[in-house]
Coordinates of C-alpha atoms and ligand atoms in Angstrom, one line a residue:
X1 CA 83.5 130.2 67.1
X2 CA 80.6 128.4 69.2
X3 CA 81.7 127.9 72.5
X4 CA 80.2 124.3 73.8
X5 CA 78.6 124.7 77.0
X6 CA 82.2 123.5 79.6
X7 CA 81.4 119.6 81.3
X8 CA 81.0 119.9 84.7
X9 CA 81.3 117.5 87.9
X10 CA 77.8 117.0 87.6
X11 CA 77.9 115.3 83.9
X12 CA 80.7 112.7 85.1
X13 CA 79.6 109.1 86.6
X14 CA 81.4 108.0 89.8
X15 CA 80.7 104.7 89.3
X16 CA 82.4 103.6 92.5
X17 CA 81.2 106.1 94.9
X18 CA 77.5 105.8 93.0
X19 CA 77.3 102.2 93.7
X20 CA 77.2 102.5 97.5
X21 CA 73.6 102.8 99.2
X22 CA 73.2 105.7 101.7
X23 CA 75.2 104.1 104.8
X24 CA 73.2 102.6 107.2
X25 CA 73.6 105.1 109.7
X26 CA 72.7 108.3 107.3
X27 CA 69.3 107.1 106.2
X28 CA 67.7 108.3 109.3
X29 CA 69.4 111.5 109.5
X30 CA 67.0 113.5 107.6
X31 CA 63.8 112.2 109.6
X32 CA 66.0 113.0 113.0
X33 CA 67.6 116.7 112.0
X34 CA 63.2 117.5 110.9
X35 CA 62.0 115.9 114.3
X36 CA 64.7 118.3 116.1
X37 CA 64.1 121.0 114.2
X38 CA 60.2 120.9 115.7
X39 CA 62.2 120.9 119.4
X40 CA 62.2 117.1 120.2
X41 CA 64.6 115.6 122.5
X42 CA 65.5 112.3 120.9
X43 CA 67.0 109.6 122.7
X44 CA 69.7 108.6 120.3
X45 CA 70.2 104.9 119.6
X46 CA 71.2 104.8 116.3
X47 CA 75.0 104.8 115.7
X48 CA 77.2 102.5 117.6
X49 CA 79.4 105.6 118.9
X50 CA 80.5 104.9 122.8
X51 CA 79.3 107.6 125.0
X52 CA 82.1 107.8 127.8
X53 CA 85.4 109.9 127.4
X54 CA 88.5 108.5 127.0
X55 CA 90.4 107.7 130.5
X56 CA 91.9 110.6 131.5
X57 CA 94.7 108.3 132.3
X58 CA 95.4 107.4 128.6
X59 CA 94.4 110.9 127.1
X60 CA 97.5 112.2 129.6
X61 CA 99.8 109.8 128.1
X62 CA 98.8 111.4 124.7
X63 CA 99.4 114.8 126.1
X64 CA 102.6 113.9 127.0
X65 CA 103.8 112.4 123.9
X66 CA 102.2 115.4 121.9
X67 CA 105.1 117.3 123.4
X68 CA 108.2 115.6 122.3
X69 CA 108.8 117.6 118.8
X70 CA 110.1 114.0 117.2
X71 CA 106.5 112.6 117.7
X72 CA 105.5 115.0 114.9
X73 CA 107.4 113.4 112.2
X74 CA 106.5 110.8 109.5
X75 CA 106.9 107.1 111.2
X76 CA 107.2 104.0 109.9
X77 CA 104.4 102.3 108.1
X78 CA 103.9 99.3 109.8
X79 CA 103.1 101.6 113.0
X80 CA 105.8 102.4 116.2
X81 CA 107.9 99.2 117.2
X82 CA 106.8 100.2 121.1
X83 CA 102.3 99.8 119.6
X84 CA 103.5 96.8 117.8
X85 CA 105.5 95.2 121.0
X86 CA 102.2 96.2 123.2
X87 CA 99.6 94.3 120.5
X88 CA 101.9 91.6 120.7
X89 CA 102.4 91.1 124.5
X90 CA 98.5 91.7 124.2
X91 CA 98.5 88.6 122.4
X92 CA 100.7 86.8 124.2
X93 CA 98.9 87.8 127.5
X94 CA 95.6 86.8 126.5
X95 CA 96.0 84.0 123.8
X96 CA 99.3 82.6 124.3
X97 CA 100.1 83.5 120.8
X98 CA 103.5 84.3 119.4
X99 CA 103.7 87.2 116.8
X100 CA 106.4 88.4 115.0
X101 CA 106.3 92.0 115.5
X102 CA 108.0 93.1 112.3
X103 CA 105.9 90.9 109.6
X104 CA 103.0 89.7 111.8
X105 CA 101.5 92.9 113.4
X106 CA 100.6 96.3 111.6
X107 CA 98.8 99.5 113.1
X108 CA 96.1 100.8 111.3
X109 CA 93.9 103.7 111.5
X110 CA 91.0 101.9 112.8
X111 CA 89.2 98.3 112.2
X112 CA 87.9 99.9 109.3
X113 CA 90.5 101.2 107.4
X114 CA 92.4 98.4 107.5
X115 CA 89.6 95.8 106.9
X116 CA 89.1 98.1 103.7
X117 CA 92.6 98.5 102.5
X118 CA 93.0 94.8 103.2
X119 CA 90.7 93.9 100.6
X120 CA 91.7 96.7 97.9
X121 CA 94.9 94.9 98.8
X122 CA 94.1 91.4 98.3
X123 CA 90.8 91.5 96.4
X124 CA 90.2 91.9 92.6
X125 CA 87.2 91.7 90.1
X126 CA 85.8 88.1 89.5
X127 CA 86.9 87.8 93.7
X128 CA 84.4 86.4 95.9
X129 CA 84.5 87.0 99.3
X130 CA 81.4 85.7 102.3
X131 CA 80.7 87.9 104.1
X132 CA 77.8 87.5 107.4
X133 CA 74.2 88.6 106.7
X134 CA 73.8 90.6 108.8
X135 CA 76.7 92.4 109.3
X136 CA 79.0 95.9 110.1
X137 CA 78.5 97.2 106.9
X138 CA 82.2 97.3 106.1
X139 CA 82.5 93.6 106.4
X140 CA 80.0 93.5 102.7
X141 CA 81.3 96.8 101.3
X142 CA 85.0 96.4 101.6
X143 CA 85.0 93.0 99.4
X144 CA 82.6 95.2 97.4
X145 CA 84.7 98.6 96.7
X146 CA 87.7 96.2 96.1
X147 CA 85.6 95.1 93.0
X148 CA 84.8 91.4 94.5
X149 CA 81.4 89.8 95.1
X150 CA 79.7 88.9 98.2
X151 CA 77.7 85.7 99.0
X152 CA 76.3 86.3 102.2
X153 CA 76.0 83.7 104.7
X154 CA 73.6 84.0 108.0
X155 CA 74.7 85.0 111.1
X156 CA 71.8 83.6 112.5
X157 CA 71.7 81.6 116.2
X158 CA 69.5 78.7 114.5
X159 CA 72.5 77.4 112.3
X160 CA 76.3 77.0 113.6
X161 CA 79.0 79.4 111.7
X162 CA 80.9 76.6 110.6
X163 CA 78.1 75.2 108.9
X164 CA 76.6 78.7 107.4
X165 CA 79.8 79.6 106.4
X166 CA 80.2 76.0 104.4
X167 CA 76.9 76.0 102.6
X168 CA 78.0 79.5 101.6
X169 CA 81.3 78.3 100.2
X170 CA 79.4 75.2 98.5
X171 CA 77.3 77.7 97.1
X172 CA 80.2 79.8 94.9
X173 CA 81.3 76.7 94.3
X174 CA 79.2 75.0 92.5
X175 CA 78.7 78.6 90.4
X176 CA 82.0 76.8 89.2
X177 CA 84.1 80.1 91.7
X178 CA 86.7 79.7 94.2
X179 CA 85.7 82.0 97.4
X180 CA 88.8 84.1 98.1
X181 CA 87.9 85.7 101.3
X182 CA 85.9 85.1 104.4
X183 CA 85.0 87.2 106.8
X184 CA 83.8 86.4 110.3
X185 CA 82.9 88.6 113.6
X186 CA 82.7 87.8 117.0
X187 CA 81.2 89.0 119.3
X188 CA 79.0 89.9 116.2
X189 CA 78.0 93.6 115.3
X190 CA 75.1 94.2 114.8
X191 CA 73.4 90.6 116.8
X192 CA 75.3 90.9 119.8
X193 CA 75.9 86.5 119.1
X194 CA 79.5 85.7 121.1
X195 CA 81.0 82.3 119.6
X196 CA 82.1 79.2 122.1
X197 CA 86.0 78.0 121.2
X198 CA 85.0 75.0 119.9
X199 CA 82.7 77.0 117.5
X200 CA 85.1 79.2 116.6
X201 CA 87.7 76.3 115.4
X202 CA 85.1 74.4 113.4
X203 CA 84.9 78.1 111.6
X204 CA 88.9 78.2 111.5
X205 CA 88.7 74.7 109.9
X206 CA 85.6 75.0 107.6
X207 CA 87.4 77.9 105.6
X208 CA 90.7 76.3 105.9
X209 CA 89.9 73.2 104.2
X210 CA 88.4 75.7 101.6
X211 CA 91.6 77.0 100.6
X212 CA 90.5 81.0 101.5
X213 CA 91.8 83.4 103.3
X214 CA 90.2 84.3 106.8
X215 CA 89.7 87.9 108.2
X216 CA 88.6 87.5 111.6
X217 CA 87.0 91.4 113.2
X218 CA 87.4 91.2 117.2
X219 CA 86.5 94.4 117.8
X220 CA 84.8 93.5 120.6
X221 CA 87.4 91.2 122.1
X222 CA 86.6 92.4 125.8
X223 CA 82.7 92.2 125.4
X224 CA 81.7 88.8 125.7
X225 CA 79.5 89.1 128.6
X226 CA 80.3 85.1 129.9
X227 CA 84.2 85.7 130.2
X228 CA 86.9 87.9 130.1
X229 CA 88.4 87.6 126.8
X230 CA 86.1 86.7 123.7
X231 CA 88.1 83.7 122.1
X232 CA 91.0 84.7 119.4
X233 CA 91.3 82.4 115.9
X234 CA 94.9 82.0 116.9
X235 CA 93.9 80.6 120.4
X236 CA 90.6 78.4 119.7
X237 CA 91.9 75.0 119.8
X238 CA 93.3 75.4 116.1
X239 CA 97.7 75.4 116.2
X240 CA 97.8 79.4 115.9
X241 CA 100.8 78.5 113.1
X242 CA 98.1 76.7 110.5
X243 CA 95.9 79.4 111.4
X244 CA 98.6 82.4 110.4
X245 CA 98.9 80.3 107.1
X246 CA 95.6 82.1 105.6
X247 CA 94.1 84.0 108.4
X248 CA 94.5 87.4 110.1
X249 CA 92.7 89.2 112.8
X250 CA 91.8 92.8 114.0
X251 CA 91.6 94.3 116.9
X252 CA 89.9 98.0 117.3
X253 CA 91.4 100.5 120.4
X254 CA 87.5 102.4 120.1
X255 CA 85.4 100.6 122.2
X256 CA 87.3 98.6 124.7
X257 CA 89.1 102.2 125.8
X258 CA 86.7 104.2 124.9
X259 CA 89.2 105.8 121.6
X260 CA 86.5 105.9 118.8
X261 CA 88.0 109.1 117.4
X262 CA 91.6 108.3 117.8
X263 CA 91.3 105.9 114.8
X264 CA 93.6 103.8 116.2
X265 CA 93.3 99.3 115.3
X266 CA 95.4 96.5 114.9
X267 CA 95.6 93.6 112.1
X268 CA 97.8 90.4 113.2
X269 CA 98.4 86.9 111.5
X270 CA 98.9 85.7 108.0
X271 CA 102.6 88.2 106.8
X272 CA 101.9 88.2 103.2
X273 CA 98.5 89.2 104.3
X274 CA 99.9 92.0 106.4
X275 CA 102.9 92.7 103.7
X276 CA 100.5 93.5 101.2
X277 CA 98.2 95.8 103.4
X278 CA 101.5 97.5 104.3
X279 CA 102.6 97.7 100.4
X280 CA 98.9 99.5 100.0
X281 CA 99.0 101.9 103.2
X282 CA 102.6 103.0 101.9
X283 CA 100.8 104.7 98.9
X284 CA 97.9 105.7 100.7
X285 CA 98.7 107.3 104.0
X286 CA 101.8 107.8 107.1
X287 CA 100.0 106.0 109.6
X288 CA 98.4 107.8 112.8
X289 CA 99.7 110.3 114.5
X290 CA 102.8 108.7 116.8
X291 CA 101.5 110.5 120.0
X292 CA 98.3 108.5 119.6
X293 CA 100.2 105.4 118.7
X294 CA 102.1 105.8 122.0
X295 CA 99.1 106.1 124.5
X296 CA 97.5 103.2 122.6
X297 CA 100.6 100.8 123.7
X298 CA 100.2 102.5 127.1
X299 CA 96.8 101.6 127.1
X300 CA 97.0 97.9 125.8
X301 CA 100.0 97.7 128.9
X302 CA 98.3 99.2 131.8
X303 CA 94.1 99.5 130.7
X304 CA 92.7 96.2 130.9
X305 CA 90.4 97.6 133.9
X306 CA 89.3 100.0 131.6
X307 CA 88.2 97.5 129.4
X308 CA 86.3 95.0 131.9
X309 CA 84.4 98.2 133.3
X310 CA 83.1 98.6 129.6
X311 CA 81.7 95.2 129.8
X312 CA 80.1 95.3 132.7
X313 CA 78.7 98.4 131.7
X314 CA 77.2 97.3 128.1
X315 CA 76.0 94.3 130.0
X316 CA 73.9 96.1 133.0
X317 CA 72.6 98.8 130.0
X318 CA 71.9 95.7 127.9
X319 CA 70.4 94.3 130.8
X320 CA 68.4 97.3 131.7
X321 CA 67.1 98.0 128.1
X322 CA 65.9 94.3 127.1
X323 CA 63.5 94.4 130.8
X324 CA 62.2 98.1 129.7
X325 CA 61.7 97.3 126.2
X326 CA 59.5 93.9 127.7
X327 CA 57.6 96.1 129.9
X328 CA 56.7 98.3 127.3
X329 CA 55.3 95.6 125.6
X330 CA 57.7 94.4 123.1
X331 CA 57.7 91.0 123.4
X332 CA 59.8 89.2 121.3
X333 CA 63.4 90.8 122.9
X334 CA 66.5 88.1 123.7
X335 CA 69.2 89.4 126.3
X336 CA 72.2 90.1 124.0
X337 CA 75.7 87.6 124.5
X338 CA 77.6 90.1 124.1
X339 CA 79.0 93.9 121.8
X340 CA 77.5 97.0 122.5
X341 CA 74.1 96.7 120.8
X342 CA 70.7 94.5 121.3
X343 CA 69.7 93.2 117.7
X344 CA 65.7 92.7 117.6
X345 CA 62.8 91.9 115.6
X346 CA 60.4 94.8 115.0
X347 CA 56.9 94.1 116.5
X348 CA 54.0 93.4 115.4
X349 CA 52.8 96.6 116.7
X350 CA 54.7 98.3 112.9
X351 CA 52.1 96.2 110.7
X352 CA 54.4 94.5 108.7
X353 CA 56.8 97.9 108.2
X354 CA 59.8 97.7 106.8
X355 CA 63.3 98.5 109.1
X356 CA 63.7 102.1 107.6
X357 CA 60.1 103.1 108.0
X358 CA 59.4 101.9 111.3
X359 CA 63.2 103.4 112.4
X360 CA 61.3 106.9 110.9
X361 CA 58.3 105.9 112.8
X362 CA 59.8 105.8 116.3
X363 CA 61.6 108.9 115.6
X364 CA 58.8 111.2 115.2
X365 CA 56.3 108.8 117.2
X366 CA 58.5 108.5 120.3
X367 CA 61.5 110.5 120.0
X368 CA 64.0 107.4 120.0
X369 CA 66.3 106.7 117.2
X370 CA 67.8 103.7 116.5
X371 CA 69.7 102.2 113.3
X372 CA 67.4 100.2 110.9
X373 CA 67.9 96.7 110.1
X374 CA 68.5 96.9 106.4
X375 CA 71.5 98.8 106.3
X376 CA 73.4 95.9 107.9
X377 CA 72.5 93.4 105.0
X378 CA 69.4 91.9 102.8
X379 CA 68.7 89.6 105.7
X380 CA 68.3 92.4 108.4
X381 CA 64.9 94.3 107.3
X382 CA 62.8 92.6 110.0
X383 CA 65.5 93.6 112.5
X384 CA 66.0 96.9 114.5
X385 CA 69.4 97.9 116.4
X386 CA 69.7 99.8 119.5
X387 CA 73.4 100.8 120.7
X388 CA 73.8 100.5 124.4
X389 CA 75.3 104.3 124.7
X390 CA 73.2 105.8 127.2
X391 CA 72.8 105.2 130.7
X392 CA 69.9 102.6 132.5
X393 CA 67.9 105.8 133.2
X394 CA 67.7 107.2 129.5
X395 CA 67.6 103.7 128.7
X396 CA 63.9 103.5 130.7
X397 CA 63.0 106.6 129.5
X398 CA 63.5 105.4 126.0
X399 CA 61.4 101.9 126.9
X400 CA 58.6 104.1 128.3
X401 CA 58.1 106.8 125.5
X402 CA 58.2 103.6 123.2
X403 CA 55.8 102.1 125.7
X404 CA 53.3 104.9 124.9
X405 CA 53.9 104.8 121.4
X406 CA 53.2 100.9 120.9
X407 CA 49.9 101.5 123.2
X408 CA 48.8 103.8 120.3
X409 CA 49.0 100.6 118.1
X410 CA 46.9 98.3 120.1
Ligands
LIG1 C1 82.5 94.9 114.3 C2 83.1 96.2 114.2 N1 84.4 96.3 113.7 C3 85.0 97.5 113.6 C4 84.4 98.7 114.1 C5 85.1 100.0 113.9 O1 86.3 100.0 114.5 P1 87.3 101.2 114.3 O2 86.7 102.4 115.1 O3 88.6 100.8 114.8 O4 87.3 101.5 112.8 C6 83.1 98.6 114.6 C7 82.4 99.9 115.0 O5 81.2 99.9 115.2 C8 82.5 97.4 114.6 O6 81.2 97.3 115.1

């Protein structure tokens, strides 16, 4: 008998998987592991990770909880009642918005796990969603990986959301589509835009009158650098009861408490919205470990200083980097409104380079990585994004090696 050579996993497709490009922040990983290799110390600007610990006040909540044997258990999928009550009076506190903590609120295990099984939850093939150009790369791929397709719209300063967001619908429209989905971020990853109120409820209403659903990312709720609270779509002039007709909202515990790793978010509004992300998640996981669950409510209660020392502190690094970066000759840099990130044009100095090869570029030529333009959407090639994780004086010390670099270029 002839024995047929056996199939492998290497002669199967994965058509799914195979579709995705390299993530944004991957693409510069080989250039930055070859540059180390050769003993460089590179300033790391790349990924959007924050820098600081925890507070120890919140990681002693979680120590506690770790210790009371019933926190091990399987929970409920929606998240703990007490996380649910906190994101709630969080709401309440800041927006004067009323939530129904049993079908308005669910916990997820970050912004981007529930942003993702959102959309497997809600989106199909022959879906379209619009999504910003640029954007947080999960706000494209989600719709994406759910089977849908994107029409991008820009997140630009030049035209008003609203309007972008319009002339996107318009455009699936006359394609002779319905857009099923939009999705919206501020304050924006990666520009660092903030939206006014009144900008926000022309947004609310433009995708309203539409007939789509709305999924608004507020990640970066405390890092508007103008005010305390960047403005809600339940609390932007809008009656937060139409809005909860189509429309939900997340908020992420990473970078206003400093919990990246926790993996640790949480999605409010629109309860068949949420009822259908909680049908998904009971297939696909138990939720996050309770212990975390109950230092995030903690946190939410007792934390908001936390959170406005994080502001202050992206805004003085921000601050800090746009002056070095102008000093070392990079002209064309605008003070960020607000996130964790300043969002520029690449100079001249690149000669026309694209945003992967001059993020290579600044590796090896000056030892400072940052994340390249392209990976956030077709629109972002010309653009280069620095996180603000590192203190004024690395900051400088960034500015100035790139200073040296771009003086090669003159
Ligand atoms: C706009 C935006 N949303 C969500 C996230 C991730 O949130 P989480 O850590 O809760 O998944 C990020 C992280 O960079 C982000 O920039």
């Amino acid at each position: 008998m002839i024995m047929s050579a056996a199939v492998t996993a290497q002669d199967w497709t994965f058509t799914r998987a195979q579709s995705l490009p390299p993530y944004a922040f991957v693409v510069s990983d080989a250039v930055k592991a070859r540059v180390r290799e050769a003993g460089a110390d590179i300033i790391d600007l790349g990924l959007g990770n924050p820098d600081r610990p925890t507070p120890p006040e919140i990681v002693a909540q979680l120590h506690a909880a770790a210790d009371i044997a019933r926190n091990h258990r399987y929970h409920p999928g929606r998240g703990l009642l007490e996380l649910r009550a906190a994101a709630a009076a969080w709401y309440a506190r800041r927006y004067h918005v009323s939530l129904n903590v049993t079908s308005e609120v669910i916990i997820t295990m970050g912004a981007k796990e529930g942003m993702s099984h959102l959309c497997l939850a809600v989106l199909d093939r022959g879906d379209v969603a619009v999504v910003p150009d640029p954007c947080y790369p999960i706000h494209a791929y989600a719709p994406q990986i759910a089977g849908a397709t994107v029409e991008y719209y820009p997140a630009s300063l030049e035209i008003p959301p609203g309007k972008a967001i319009a002339e996107a619908i318009a455009r699936v429209e006359e394609r002779g589509q319905r857009v099923k989905l939009v999705i919206a971020n501020y304050p924006q990853n990666p520009t660092g835009q903030v939206i006014s109120r009144e900008a926000l409820a022309d947004l609310v209403q433009t995708v309203r009158r539409s007939g789509a659903m709305l999924l608004h990312d507020l990640a970066y709720a405390d890092f508007d650098f103008s005010r305390r609270y960047a403005p809600s779509i339940f609390d932007c002039g809008v009656a937060a009861d139409a809005v909860k007709a189509f429309a939900v909202e997340v908020f992420s515990m990473s970078k206003s408490y400093n919990m990246p790793g926790w993996r640790i978010a949480y999605m409010v509004g629109n309860e068949r919205m949420i009822a259908a992300l909680a049908h998904m998640k009971t297939y696909l996981d138990y939720g996050t470990f309770a212990p975390l669950q109950l230092a995030s409510a903690w946190a939410l209660e007792h934390g908001d200083r936390f959170a406005e020392e994080m502001r202050e502190l992206y805004k003085v690094r921000a601050h800090a980097l746009v002056e070095g970066l102008r000093a070392a000759g990079w002209k064309d840099v605008a003070e960020p409104s607000g996130s964790m990130f300043l969002w520029t044009k690449i100079p001249r100095a690149f000669a026309g380079k694209g945003s992967l090869e001059a993020t290579a570029e600044l590796i090896e030529s000056a030892h400072v990585a940052v994340a390249p333009g392209i990976g956030f959407g077709p629109g972002g090639d010309d653009y280069l994004r620095f996180a603000l994780i590192e203190d004024p004086p690395r900051l400088l010390e960034a500015c100035s090696r790139i200073g040296r670099f771009l003086k090669t270029r003159l």
